[in-house]
Coordinates of C-alpha atoms in Angstrom, one line a residue:
Chain S
M1 CA -5.7 -33.7 -46.1
S2 CA -6.8 -30.7 -44.1
E3 CA -7.0 -31.0 -40.3
I4 CA -9.3 -28.9 -38.2
K5 CA -7.3 -28.0 -35.1
P6 CA -8.9 -26.7 -31.9
K7 CA -8.3 -22.9 -31.4
K8 CA -5.3 -22.2 -29.2
R9 CA -6.5 -20.5 -26.0
G10 CA -4.6 -17.4 -24.9
F11 CA -3.4 -16.5 -21.4
I12 CA -6.4 -14.3 -20.6
S13 CA -8.8 -17.0 -21.7
K14 CA -7.1 -19.5 -19.4
M15 CA -7.1 -17.1 -16.5
I16 CA -10.9 -16.7 -16.9
T17 CA -11.7 -20.4 -17.1
D18 CA -9.1 -21.9 -14.7
N19 CA -9.9 -19.2 -12.2
P20 CA -10.1 -20.7 -8.7
V21 CA -12.8 -18.2 -7.7
F22 CA -15.2 -18.2 -10.6
G23 CA -14.3 -21.6 -12.0
L24 CA -13.9 -23.7 -8.9
Y25 CA -15.7 -21.5 -6.4
L26 CA -12.8 -21.7 -3.9
G27 CA -12.0 -18.8 -1.6
I28 CA -15.4 -17.3 -1.9
C29 CA -15.8 -16.0 1.6
S30 CA -12.9 -13.6 1.4
T31 CA -13.7 -12.6 -2.2
L32 CA -17.2 -11.5 -1.2
A33 CA -16.1 -9.7 1.9
I34 CA -12.9 -7.9 0.8
S35 CA -14.0 -6.7 -2.6
T36 CA -15.3 -3.3 -1.4
S37 CA -12.4 -1.3 -2.8
L38 CA -9.4 -1.5 -5.0
D39 CA -7.0 -1.0 -2.1
N40 CA -8.4 -3.9 -0.2
A41 CA -8.5 -6.1 -3.2
I42 CA -4.8 -5.5 -4.0
G43 CA -3.8 -5.8 -0.4
M44 CA -5.6 -9.0 0.1
G45 CA -4.5 -10.4 -3.3
I46 CA -0.8 -9.7 -2.5
S47 CA -1.2 -11.3 1.0
V48 CA -2.7 -14.4 -0.5
I49 CA 0.0 -14.6 -3.2
F50 CA 2.6 -14.4 -0.4
V51 CA 1.1 -17.2 1.6
L52 CA 0.2 -19.3 -1.4
V53 CA 3.7 -19.2 -3.0
L54 CA 5.5 -19.8 0.3
S55 CA 3.2 -22.6 1.4
N56 CA 3.5 -24.3 -1.9
V57 CA 7.3 -24.2 -1.7
V58 CA 7.5 -25.4 1.9
I59 CA 5.0 -28.1 1.4
S60 CA 6.6 -29.3 -1.8
L61 CA 9.8 -29.6 0.3
I62 CA 8.3 -31.6 3.2
A63 CA 5.7 -33.6 1.4
P64 CA 8.2 -36.4 0.5
I65 CA 9.1 -36.9 4.1
T66 CA 5.5 -36.6 5.5
P67 CA 3.5 -39.8 6.0
D68 CA 0.0 -39.7 4.6
D69 CA -2.1 -39.8 7.7
I70 CA -0.5 -36.8 9.4
H71 CA -0.2 -34.7 6.3
I72 CA -3.2 -32.5 7.0
P73 CA -2.1 -31.2 10.4
V74 CA 1.4 -30.7 9.2
Y75 CA 0.2 -28.6 6.2
I76 CA -2.1 -26.7 8.5
V77 CA 0.7 -25.8 10.8
V78 CA 2.8 -24.6 7.9
I79 CA 0.0 -22.5 6.4
A80 CA -1.1 -21.1 9.8
S81 CA 2.5 -20.1 10.6
L82 CA 2.9 -18.2 7.4
V83 CA -0.5 -16.5 7.9
T84 CA 0.5 -15.5 11.5
I85 CA 3.8 -14.1 10.2
L86 CA 2.0 -12.1 7.5
E87 CA -0.5 -10.9 10.1
M88 CA 2.2 -9.6 12.3
F89 CA 4.0 -7.8 9.5
L90 CA 0.8 -6.2 8.3
H91 CA -0.1 -5.1 11.8
A92 CA 3.3 -3.5 12.3
F93 CA 4.0 -2.0 8.9
T94 CA 0.7 -1.4 7.2
P95 CA -1.8 -0.8 10.1
D96 CA -4.5 0.8 7.9
L97 CA -4.5 -2.3 5.6
Y98 CA -4.5 -4.5 8.6
S99 CA -7.6 -2.9 10.1
A100 CA -9.3 -2.8 6.7
L101 CA -8.8 -6.5 6.1
G102 CA -9.5 -7.4 9.7
A103 CA -10.4 -10.9 10.6
F104 CA -10.0 -12.0 7.0
I105 CA -6.2 -12.0 7.3
S106 CA -6.3 -14.9 9.8
L107 CA -9.0 -16.5 7.7
I108 CA -6.5 -16.9 4.8
V109 CA -5.5 -20.0 6.7
V110 CA -8.9 -21.6 5.8
N111 CA -9.0 -20.2 2.4
C112 CA -9.7 -23.3 0.4
I113 CA -7.4 -22.2 -2.4
I114 CA -4.3 -22.6 -0.3
L115 CA -4.9 -26.0 1.2
G116 CA -6.5 -27.1 -2.1
R117 CA -3.3 -26.3 -4.1
A118 CA -1.1 -27.8 -1.4
E119 CA -3.0 -31.1 -1.7
A120 CA -3.6 -31.1 -5.4
Y121 CA -0.3 -29.8 -6.7
A122 CA 2.5 -28.8 -4.3
C123 CA 2.8 -32.2 -2.6
S124 CA 3.6 -33.9 -5.9
H125 CA 5.7 -31.3 -7.7
N126 CA 9.1 -29.7 -7.3
I127 CA 9.8 -26.3 -5.7
V128 CA 10.0 -24.2 -8.8
D129 CA 6.8 -25.6 -10.4
S130 CA 5.0 -25.3 -7.0
A131 CA 6.1 -21.7 -6.6
K132 CA 4.9 -20.9 -10.2
D133 CA 1.6 -22.6 -9.6
G134 CA 1.1 -20.7 -6.4
L135 CA 1.9 -17.4 -8.2
M136 CA -0.5 -18.2 -11.1
M137 CA -3.4 -19.2 -8.7
G138 CA -2.7 -16.2 -6.5
L139 CA -2.7 -13.8 -9.5
S140 CA -6.0 -15.3 -10.8
Y141 CA -7.5 -14.8 -7.4
T142 CA -6.2 -11.2 -7.2
F143 CA -7.6 -10.4 -10.7
S144 CA -11.0 -11.8 -9.7
L145 CA -10.9 -9.7 -6.5
I146 CA -9.9 -6.6 -8.5
A147 CA -12.7 -7.2 -11.1
I148 CA -15.4 -7.4 -8.4
S149 CA -14.0 -4.5 -6.5
L150 CA -13.8 -2.2 -9.5
V151 CA -17.5 -2.9 -10.4
R152 CA -18.6 -2.4 -6.8
Q153 CA -16.5 0.7 -6.2
I154 CA -17.4 2.4 -9.5
L155 CA -21.1 1.7 -9.3
G156 CA -21.3 2.2 -5.5
T157 CA -19.1 5.3 -4.9
G158 CA -18.2 6.4 -8.4
V159 CA -14.6 6.9 -7.4
I160 CA -11.6 4.8 -7.9
T161 CA -8.8 5.5 -5.4
L162 CA -5.5 3.9 -4.8
S163 CA -3.6 4.4 -1.6
N164 CA -0.2 3.5 -0.4
P165 CA -0.6 1.4 2.8
F166 CA 3.0 1.8 3.8
A167 CA 2.7 5.6 3.9
G168 CA -0.3 5.8 6.2
N169 CA -2.8 5.4 3.4
A170 CA -1.5 8.4 1.4
V171 CA -3.7 8.6 -1.7
V172 CA -1.8 7.8 -4.9
F173 CA -4.6 8.7 -7.2
S174 CA -8.3 9.2 -7.0
V175 CA -10.5 9.4 -10.1
Q176 CA -14.2 10.2 -10.2
V177 CA -15.4 7.9 -12.9
L178 CA -19.2 8.0 -12.4
P179 CA -21.1 11.2 -11.4
K180 CA -23.2 11.0 -8.2
T181 CA -26.5 10.8 -10.0
F182 CA -25.7 7.4 -11.5
L183 CA -24.6 5.7 -8.3
I184 CA -26.1 2.5 -7.0
P185 CA -25.5 2.7 -3.2
F186 CA -26.2 -0.9 -2.3
M187 CA -23.3 -2.0 -4.4
T188 CA -21.0 -1.3 -1.5
A189 CA -23.2 -3.3 0.9
E190 CA -23.5 -7.0 1.1
T191 CA -26.2 -7.3 -1.5
G192 CA -24.0 -5.6 -4.1
S193 CA -21.3 -8.2 -3.3
F194 CA -23.6 -11.1 -4.0
F195 CA -25.1 -9.6 -7.1
T196 CA -21.8 -8.6 -8.6
F197 CA -20.4 -12.1 -7.9
G198 CA -23.4 -13.8 -9.4
V199 CA -23.4 -11.7 -12.5
L200 CA -19.6 -12.2 -13.1
A201 CA -19.9 -15.9 -12.3
A202 CA -22.7 -16.1 -14.9
A203 CA -20.5 -14.3 -17.4
V204 CA -17.6 -16.7 -16.8
S205 CA -20.0 -19.6 -17.0
G206 CA -21.4 -18.3 -20.2
Y207 CA -17.9 -17.9 -21.6
K208 CA -17.1 -21.4 -20.6
N209 CA -20.3 -22.7 -22.2
K210 CA -19.4 -20.9 -25.4
L211 CA -15.9 -22.5 -25.4
E212 CA -17.4 -25.9 -24.8
E213 CA -19.8 -25.5 -27.7
E214 CA -17.0 -24.4 -29.9
E215 CA -14.9 -27.4 -28.9
K216 CA -17.9 -29.7 -29.5
A217 CA -18.4 -28.2 -32.9
I218 CA -14.8 -28.7 -33.8
E219 CA -14.8 -32.2 -32.5
K220 CA -17.8 -33.0 -34.6
A221 CA -16.2 -31.5 -37.6
Q222 CA -13.0 -33.4 -37.0
K223 CA -15.0 -36.7 -36.7
A224 CA -16.8 -35.9 -39.9
A225 CA -13.6 -35.1 -41.7
A226 CA -12.0 -38.3 -40.3
A227 CA -15.0 -40.4 -41.4
K228 CA -14.9 -38.8 -44.8
A229 CA -11.2 -39.5 -45.1
K230 CA -11.7 -43.1 -44.1
A231 CA -14.5 -43.5 -46.6
E232 CA -12.4 -42.0 -49.3
A233 CA -9.4 -44.2 -48.5
A234 CA -11.7 -47.2 -48.5
R235 CA -13.0 -46.2 -51.9
K236 CA -9.5 -45.7 -53.3
E237 CA -8.6 -49.2 -52.2
V238 CA -11.5 -50.7 -53.9
A239 CA -10.9 -48.7 -57.0
Chain H
M1 CA -23.9 -7.0 27.9
N2 CA -27.5 -7.8 27.2
L3 CA -27.6 -11.5 26.3
F4 CA -30.8 -11.3 24.3
A5 CA -29.4 -8.5 22.2
L6 CA -26.2 -10.6 21.7
F7 CA -28.2 -13.7 20.7
F8 CA -30.5 -11.9 18.4
S9 CA -27.8 -9.9 16.7
A10 CA -25.4 -12.8 16.3
M11 CA -28.2 -14.9 14.9
L12 CA -30.0 -12.6 12.6
I13 CA -28.9 -9.0 12.5
N14 CA -25.2 -9.7 12.0
N15 CA -25.9 -13.0 10.4
I16 CA -22.7 -14.7 9.7
V17 CA -23.5 -15.8 6.1
L18 CA -25.4 -12.7 4.8
T19 CA -23.5 -10.0 6.5
K20 CA -20.1 -11.5 7.1
F21 CA -19.8 -13.8 4.1
L22 CA -18.5 -16.7 6.2
G23 CA -19.5 -20.3 5.7
M24 CA -20.0 -19.7 2.0
C25 CA -18.6 -23.0 0.8
P26 CA -21.1 -25.3 2.5
F27 CA -23.7 -22.6 2.0
M28 CA -23.4 -23.0 -1.8
G29 CA -22.4 -26.7 -1.8
V30 CA -24.9 -28.3 0.6
S31 CA -28.0 -26.1 -0.1
T32 CA -29.3 -27.9 -3.2
K33 CA -31.2 -30.4 -1.0
L34 CA -33.2 -29.6 2.1
E35 CA -32.3 -32.8 3.9
S36 CA -28.5 -32.3 3.6
A37 CA -28.9 -28.6 4.5
V38 CA -30.6 -29.6 7.8
G39 CA -28.0 -32.2 8.6
M40 CA -25.1 -29.9 7.8
G41 CA -26.7 -27.1 9.9
A42 CA -26.9 -29.3 12.9
A43 CA -23.4 -30.5 12.5
V44 CA -22.1 -27.0 12.2
I45 CA -23.9 -25.9 15.4
F46 CA -22.3 -28.7 17.3
V47 CA -18.8 -28.1 15.9
I48 CA -18.9 -24.3 16.4
F49 CA -20.2 -24.6 19.9
G50 CA -17.7 -27.3 20.9
A51 CA -14.7 -25.7 19.2
S52 CA -15.4 -22.3 20.5
L53 CA -15.6 -23.4 24.1
L54 CA -12.5 -25.5 23.7
S55 CA -10.5 -22.7 22.1
Y56 CA -11.7 -20.2 24.7
A57 CA -10.4 -22.5 27.4
L58 CA -7.2 -23.0 25.5
Y59 CA -6.6 -19.3 25.1
Y60 CA -7.3 -18.2 28.7
L61 CA -5.8 -21.2 30.4
V62 CA -2.7 -21.9 28.3
L63 CA -1.8 -19.1 25.8
V64 CA -2.3 -16.1 28.0
P65 CA -0.5 -17.4 31.1
L66 CA 2.4 -18.6 29.0
D67 CA 2.5 -15.3 27.0
L68 CA 2.0 -17.2 23.7
K69 CA -0.8 -15.2 22.3
Y70 CA 0.8 -15.2 18.9
M71 CA 0.3 -18.9 18.7
Q72 CA -3.4 -18.3 18.7
L73 CA -4.0 -19.0 15.0
I74 CA -2.0 -22.2 14.8
T75 CA -3.4 -23.7 18.1
F76 CA -7.0 -22.8 17.2
I77 CA -7.0 -24.3 13.8
L78 CA -5.3 -27.5 15.0
L79 CA -7.8 -27.7 17.8
I80 CA -10.7 -27.3 15.3
A81 CA -9.2 -29.9 13.0
A82 CA -8.8 -32.4 15.9
F83 CA -12.3 -31.6 17.1
V84 CA -13.9 -32.1 13.7
Q85 CA -12.0 -35.4 13.4
F86 CA -13.5 -36.5 16.7
V87 CA -17.0 -35.4 15.6
E88 CA -16.5 -37.4 12.4
L89 CA -15.7 -40.6 14.2
F90 CA -18.6 -40.0 16.6
V91 CA -21.1 -39.4 13.8
K92 CA -19.8 -42.4 11.8
K93 CA -20.4 -44.6 14.8
Y94 CA -23.7 -43.3 16.1
A95 CA -25.4 -41.8 13.1
P96 CA -24.2 -43.6 10.0
A97 CA -27.0 -42.3 7.8
L98 CA -26.1 -38.7 8.6
Y99 CA -22.4 -39.6 7.9
K100 CA -23.2 -40.9 4.5
Q101 CA -25.5 -38.0 3.7
L102 CA -22.9 -35.3 4.6
G103 CA -20.1 -37.2 2.8
I104 CA -17.0 -35.1 2.2
Y105 CA -18.7 -32.0 3.6
L106 CA -18.2 -33.2 7.2
P107 CA -14.4 -33.1 7.3
L108 CA -14.6 -29.9 5.2
I109 CA -16.2 -28.2 8.3
T110 CA -12.6 -27.8 9.4
T111 CA -12.0 -25.2 6.7
N112 CA -15.3 -23.6 7.2
C113 CA -14.3 -20.0 7.8
A114 CA -17.2 -19.6 10.2
V115 CA -15.8 -22.0 12.8
L116 CA -12.4 -20.3 13.0
Y117 CA -14.0 -16.9 12.9
V118 CA -16.3 -17.5 15.8
A119 CA -13.5 -19.0 17.9
Q120 CA -11.3 -16.0 17.3
D121 CA -14.2 -13.5 17.6
N122 CA -15.0 -14.6 21.1
I123 CA -11.4 -13.6 22.0
T124 CA -11.2 -10.4 20.0
K125 CA -14.4 -9.1 21.4
G126 CA -13.3 -10.0 25.0
Y127 CA -16.5 -12.0 25.8
T128 CA -17.0 -13.6 29.1
L129 CA -17.7 -17.3 29.3
I130 CA -21.5 -16.8 29.3
E131 CA -21.3 -14.4 26.3
T132 CA -19.1 -16.9 24.5
I133 CA -21.6 -19.6 25.0
V134 CA -24.5 -17.4 23.7
N135 CA -22.4 -16.2 20.7
S136 CA -21.3 -19.7 19.8
I137 CA -24.8 -21.0 19.7
A138 CA -26.6 -18.1 18.2
T139 CA -24.1 -17.7 15.3
P140 CA -24.4 -21.2 13.9
V141 CA -28.1 -21.2 14.5
G142 CA -28.3 -18.2 12.3
F143 CA -26.1 -20.0 9.7
M144 CA -28.4 -23.0 9.8
L145 CA -31.5 -20.8 9.5
M146 CA -30.2 -19.2 6.3
L147 CA -28.9 -22.5 5.0
V148 CA -32.4 -24.0 5.3
I149 CA -34.2 -21.0 3.8
F150 CA -31.7 -21.0 1.0
A151 CA -32.1 -24.7 0.3
T152 CA -35.9 -24.5 0.1
I153 CA -35.6 -21.6 -2.4
R154 CA -33.0 -23.5 -4.4
E155 CA -35.0 -26.7 -4.6
R156 CA -37.8 -24.8 -6.3
L157 CA -35.4 -22.6 -8.3
N158 CA -33.7 -25.6 -10.0
Q159 CA -37.0 -26.7 -11.4
N160 CA -37.4 -23.5 -13.4
D161 CA -36.1 -22.5 -16.7
I162 CA -33.0 -20.5 -15.9
P163 CA -30.8 -19.0 -18.5
K164 CA -27.9 -21.4 -19.2
A165 CA -25.2 -19.1 -18.0
F166 CA -26.9 -18.6 -14.6
R167 CA -27.6 -22.2 -13.8
G168 CA -26.2 -23.7 -10.7
N169 CA -24.1 -21.3 -8.6
P170 CA -24.5 -17.9 -10.4
I171 CA -28.3 -17.7 -9.8
A172 CA -27.7 -18.9 -6.3
F173 CA -25.6 -15.9 -5.6
I174 CA -28.3 -13.6 -6.9
V175 CA -30.8 -15.2 -4.6
A176 CA -28.4 -14.8 -1.7
G177 CA -28.1 -11.1 -2.6
I178 CA -31.8 -10.7 -2.4
M179 CA -31.9 -12.5 1.0
A180 CA -29.1 -10.2 2.2
L181 CA -31.1 -7.2 1.1
A182 CA -34.2 -8.5 2.9
F183 CA -32.4 -9.2 6.2
S184 CA -30.4 -6.0 6.1
S185 CA -33.5 -4.2 7.1
L186 CA -33.0 -5.6 10.6
A187 CA -30.0 -3.5 11.1
G188 CA -30.2 -1.2 14.2
L189 CA -33.0 -3.2 15.7
V190 CA -31.4 -4.0 19.1
Chain Y
M1 CA 13.6 -44.9 9.9
D2 CA 10.3 -46.2 8.8
K3 CA 8.1 -43.4 7.7
N4 CA 5.0 -45.0 9.0
S5 CA 6.1 -45.6 12.6
S6 CA 4.4 -43.7 15.3
I7 CA 7.7 -42.4 16.6
Y8 CA 8.6 -40.9 13.2
K9 CA 5.2 -39.2 13.0
T10 CA 5.3 -37.7 16.5
V11 CA 8.9 -36.5 15.9
L12 CA 8.0 -34.9 12.6
L13 CA 4.9 -33.2 14.0
G14 CA 7.0 -32.0 17.0
V15 CA 9.7 -30.7 14.8
V16 CA 7.3 -28.8 12.5
C17 CA 5.5 -27.3 15.5
A18 CA 8.8 -26.3 17.2
V19 CA 10.2 -24.7 14.0
A20 CA 6.9 -22.8 13.6
G21 CA 6.9 -21.7 17.2
V22 CA 10.5 -20.4 17.0
L23 CA 9.9 -18.6 13.8
L24 CA 6.8 -17.0 15.2
A25 CA 8.6 -16.0 18.4
V26 CA 11.3 -14.3 16.3
V27 CA 8.9 -12.4 14.1
N28 CA 6.8 -11.5 17.1
S29 CA 9.8 -9.9 18.8
I30 CA 10.5 -7.9 15.7
T31 CA 7.0 -6.7 15.2
A32 CA 5.4 -6.4 18.6
P33 CA 7.4 -3.2 19.6
V34 CA 6.5 -1.6 16.3
I35 CA 2.9 -2.4 16.8
A36 CA 2.8 -1.0 20.4
E37 CA 4.6 2.2 19.2
N38 CA 2.1 2.7 16.3
E39 CA -0.8 2.4 18.7
I40 CA 0.5 5.0 21.1
A41 CA 1.5 7.3 18.3
A42 CA -1.9 7.0 16.6
V43 CA -3.8 7.9 19.8
K44 CA -1.4 10.8 20.6
Q45 CA -1.7 12.2 17.1
N46 CA -5.5 12.4 17.4
L47 CA -5.3 14.0 20.8
I48 CA -2.9 16.6 19.7
A49 CA -5.1 17.3 16.7
I50 CA -7.9 18.4 19.0
Y51 CA -5.7 20.3 21.5
P52 CA -2.6 21.4 19.6
D53 CA -1.3 23.5 22.5
V54 CA -1.4 20.8 25.2
S55 CA 1.6 18.7 25.8
D56 CA 0.5 16.6 28.7
F57 CA -2.4 14.2 28.0
K58 CA -3.3 12.0 30.9
D59 CA -5.2 8.8 30.5
I60 CA -7.7 8.9 33.3
S61 CA -9.9 6.1 32.0
E62 CA -9.7 3.8 35.0
D63 CA -11.1 6.3 37.5
A64 CA -13.4 8.2 35.2
L65 CA -15.1 5.1 33.8
K66 CA -15.5 3.3 37.1
D67 CA -19.3 3.9 37.1
E68 CA -19.8 4.0 33.4
E69 CA -22.4 1.4 32.6
T70 CA -23.1 1.6 28.8
G71 CA -19.6 0.4 27.9
L72 CA -19.6 2.8 24.9
V73 CA -16.8 5.0 26.3
D74 CA -13.4 3.3 25.9
A75 CA -11.0 5.9 27.2
V76 CA -10.9 9.3 28.8
Y77 CA -8.0 11.7 28.4
Q78 CA -7.4 14.8 30.4
A79 CA -6.0 17.5 28.1
G80 CA -3.9 19.5 30.5
D81 CA -6.2 22.0 32.1
K82 CA -8.2 22.7 29.0
G83 CA -10.7 19.9 28.9
Y84 CA -11.3 16.2 28.3
I85 CA -11.3 13.9 25.3
F86 CA -13.5 10.8 25.2
S87 CA -12.8 7.8 23.0
C88 CA -16.1 6.1 22.2
H89 CA -17.4 3.3 20.0
N90 CA -20.8 2.0 18.9
V91 CA -22.4 -0.2 16.3
G92 CA -24.3 1.6 13.6
Y93 CA -25.5 0.1 10.3
T94 CA -22.6 -2.2 9.6
A95 CA -21.6 -4.9 12.1
D96 CA -18.1 -3.7 12.5
G97 CA -19.1 -0.5 14.3
F98 CA -17.1 2.7 14.5
T99 CA -14.9 4.5 17.0
F100 CA -14.4 8.3 17.4
L101 CA -13.1 10.9 19.7
I102 CA -15.2 13.7 21.1
G103 CA -13.6 16.5 23.1
Y104 CA -15.3 18.9 25.5
N105 CA -13.6 22.1 26.9
N106 CA -14.0 22.8 30.6
D107 CA -16.8 25.2 29.7
G108 CA -18.8 22.5 28.0
T109 CA -18.3 23.5 24.4
V110 CA -17.1 20.9 21.9
S111 CA -13.4 21.1 21.3
G112 CA -13.2 18.3 18.7
Y113 CA -15.0 15.5 17.0
T114 CA -12.8 13.1 15.0
V115 CA -13.5 9.6 13.6
L116 CA -10.9 6.9 14.4
S117 CA -12.4 4.1 12.4
Q118 CA -15.7 3.5 10.7
K119 CA -17.1 1.2 8.0
E120 CA -20.5 2.7 7.6
T121 CA -22.2 2.8 4.2
A122 CA -20.3 5.2 2.0
G123 CA -22.3 8.2 1.2
K124 CA -24.9 7.5 3.9
G125 CA -23.8 6.5 7.3
S126 CA -20.3 7.8 6.6
L127 CA -21.7 11.3 6.4
A128 CA -21.9 11.2 10.2
F129 CA -18.1 11.5 10.2
E130 CA -17.6 14.0 7.4
G131 CA -17.3 17.7 6.7
D132 CA -20.7 19.3 7.2
Y133 CA -21.8 17.1 10.1
V134 CA -18.4 17.6 11.9
A135 CA -18.8 21.3 11.5
E136 CA -22.3 21.2 13.0
V137 CA -21.1 19.2 16.0
M138 CA -18.3 21.6 16.7
T139 CA -21.0 24.3 17.5
L140 CA -22.7 22.1 20.2
T141 CA -22.1 21.7 23.9
A142 CA -22.0 18.9 26.4
E143 CA -25.8 19.4 27.0
D144 CA -26.9 19.0 23.4
D145 CA -28.1 15.9 21.6
M146 CA -26.3 14.9 18.4
P147 CA -28.2 15.9 15.3
L148 CA -29.7 13.2 13.0
I149 CA -29.0 12.9 9.2
S150 CA -32.0 11.7 7.3
G151 CA -31.1 8.6 5.3
A152 CA -28.4 7.9 7.9
T153 CA -30.6 7.8 11.1
I154 CA -29.2 4.4 12.3
T155 CA -25.6 5.6 12.2
T156 CA -26.3 9.1 13.7
K157 CA -28.5 7.6 16.4
A158 CA -25.7 5.3 17.4
V159 CA -23.3 8.2 17.4
G160 CA -25.7 10.1 19.6
E161 CA -26.0 7.2 22.0
A162 CA -22.2 7.0 22.4
V163 CA -21.9 10.8 22.8
K164 CA -24.6 10.8 25.5
A165 CA -22.5 8.3 27.4
A166 CA -19.5 10.5 27.1
Q167 CA -21.5 13.5 28.2
A168 CA -22.6 11.6 31.3
V169 CA -18.9 10.9 32.2
F170 CA -18.0 14.5 31.4
A171 CA -20.7 15.7 33.9
T172 CA -19.1 13.6 36.6
L173 CA -15.7 15.2 35.9
Q174 CA -17.0 18.8 36.2

């Protein structure tokens, strides 16, 4: 009897559909604001990963001893402390990144992804799983940021640059990808941010729809095969 | 500082949603119906105004004298959380219809980046008390304005035949982009 | 102890806040001096870039800016006996604004024009802080208006406004 199994989805596929930004629309404010360049995207991404992993770990440790009705303020204090520490380190050791990210560093504390994961996952899982979850979500977020930044930077300025924030923004490499005649200037402005996000969100949505349709088709085929098998078995019994 | 210029730029020219990308979660989540947009806008104006004044007082009366400026983020966000909790109880008791309409979005105002941003911005920009009051009213009024405009567009938009992939949030972002383009022409006005 | 008793909750909240407070105080004591040093170094570096031969820069902002009304000039530095450097800011096209230094020799010629921070539109407003425009500014004096760049008029007008404020302060120092 042949069985029609659903296709196994790879890592990249999962990263696209379970993406906190494009899938759940969490952490949109910072995504739209920071995605102006590759440097900012990477800097912000790593900052969020730092806070997310540590907050998940700490919260998974104190959740068992925290009564339900004060859990929100407690989690908030934990996350806010981590963000303040991050902010102080960034201000001291990577001042260029600090001024590029600006107010959005403190706003990591209200990034829905962090409190969301704390509530949905970290409070009910052990340290290692929580840390892994934080890392995965953080990486997804970072990849979404990088995706949007690359589109905006390439179409808006035609150049991809990478700088080292620890060495006073020394340029690591700078590549002119698109000649000046093909640039779309407003891509670096707010409008470009919204448009890029909308188009990428539609792409993810379309991809998810396609997966859904494939799954439905497979389900239908499975049901038909099962029904057929049942009918055959019934016929065999009668015979 | 010229208060009119401050008001106008906080409300429209440097609009918090279209130029600073703050308050996006409720902007996307509550803008599908005009009624809830208006209710949410009003709630946000009240919260931002109240929370900003309270945090301003907290900063200059407690944190600065005690040299605890690095506690700013923690104390501000706790203050906002407490204030929103208080507003929730208030709304539940005196405007139950509004409470039901806003649903989960009312406590979510705590994580609305706009609230924390305005509270911190008043400090970063070194505003006087009067400037803080103007900024804390003008900014959420601008937010509500955009939210309401956006809701009216979305209500009509959802009745049209949009390609499947764009339905829901993606097309909303494209619309927001066009709004940003339109309002960006105000730059440099005052 | 009962998890749901008020005492437990208060104690837990108190402990969490106390730990947070102590941790932050520690990190603050490590990073605050580094931050302060960076800021001084950054400013000094920019001042030396304009007047490489001067070793004594004096911050005369308090006296020089006493009557300054526009609020666009943040600081005034006296570069030995050669001239003055003004740190100015304004808001151009983007809400974040920009800051720059403009230096005038005692004879009124421009000694330097350096951008400290700007987030203007890349390729448009940002041109007000790049190569060709900088070169043009270096040929001006404390009496001249800043030139405009077509396609970046908002930014260059804002720069001009701030420079005018600096020129007014320079006039009082002469």
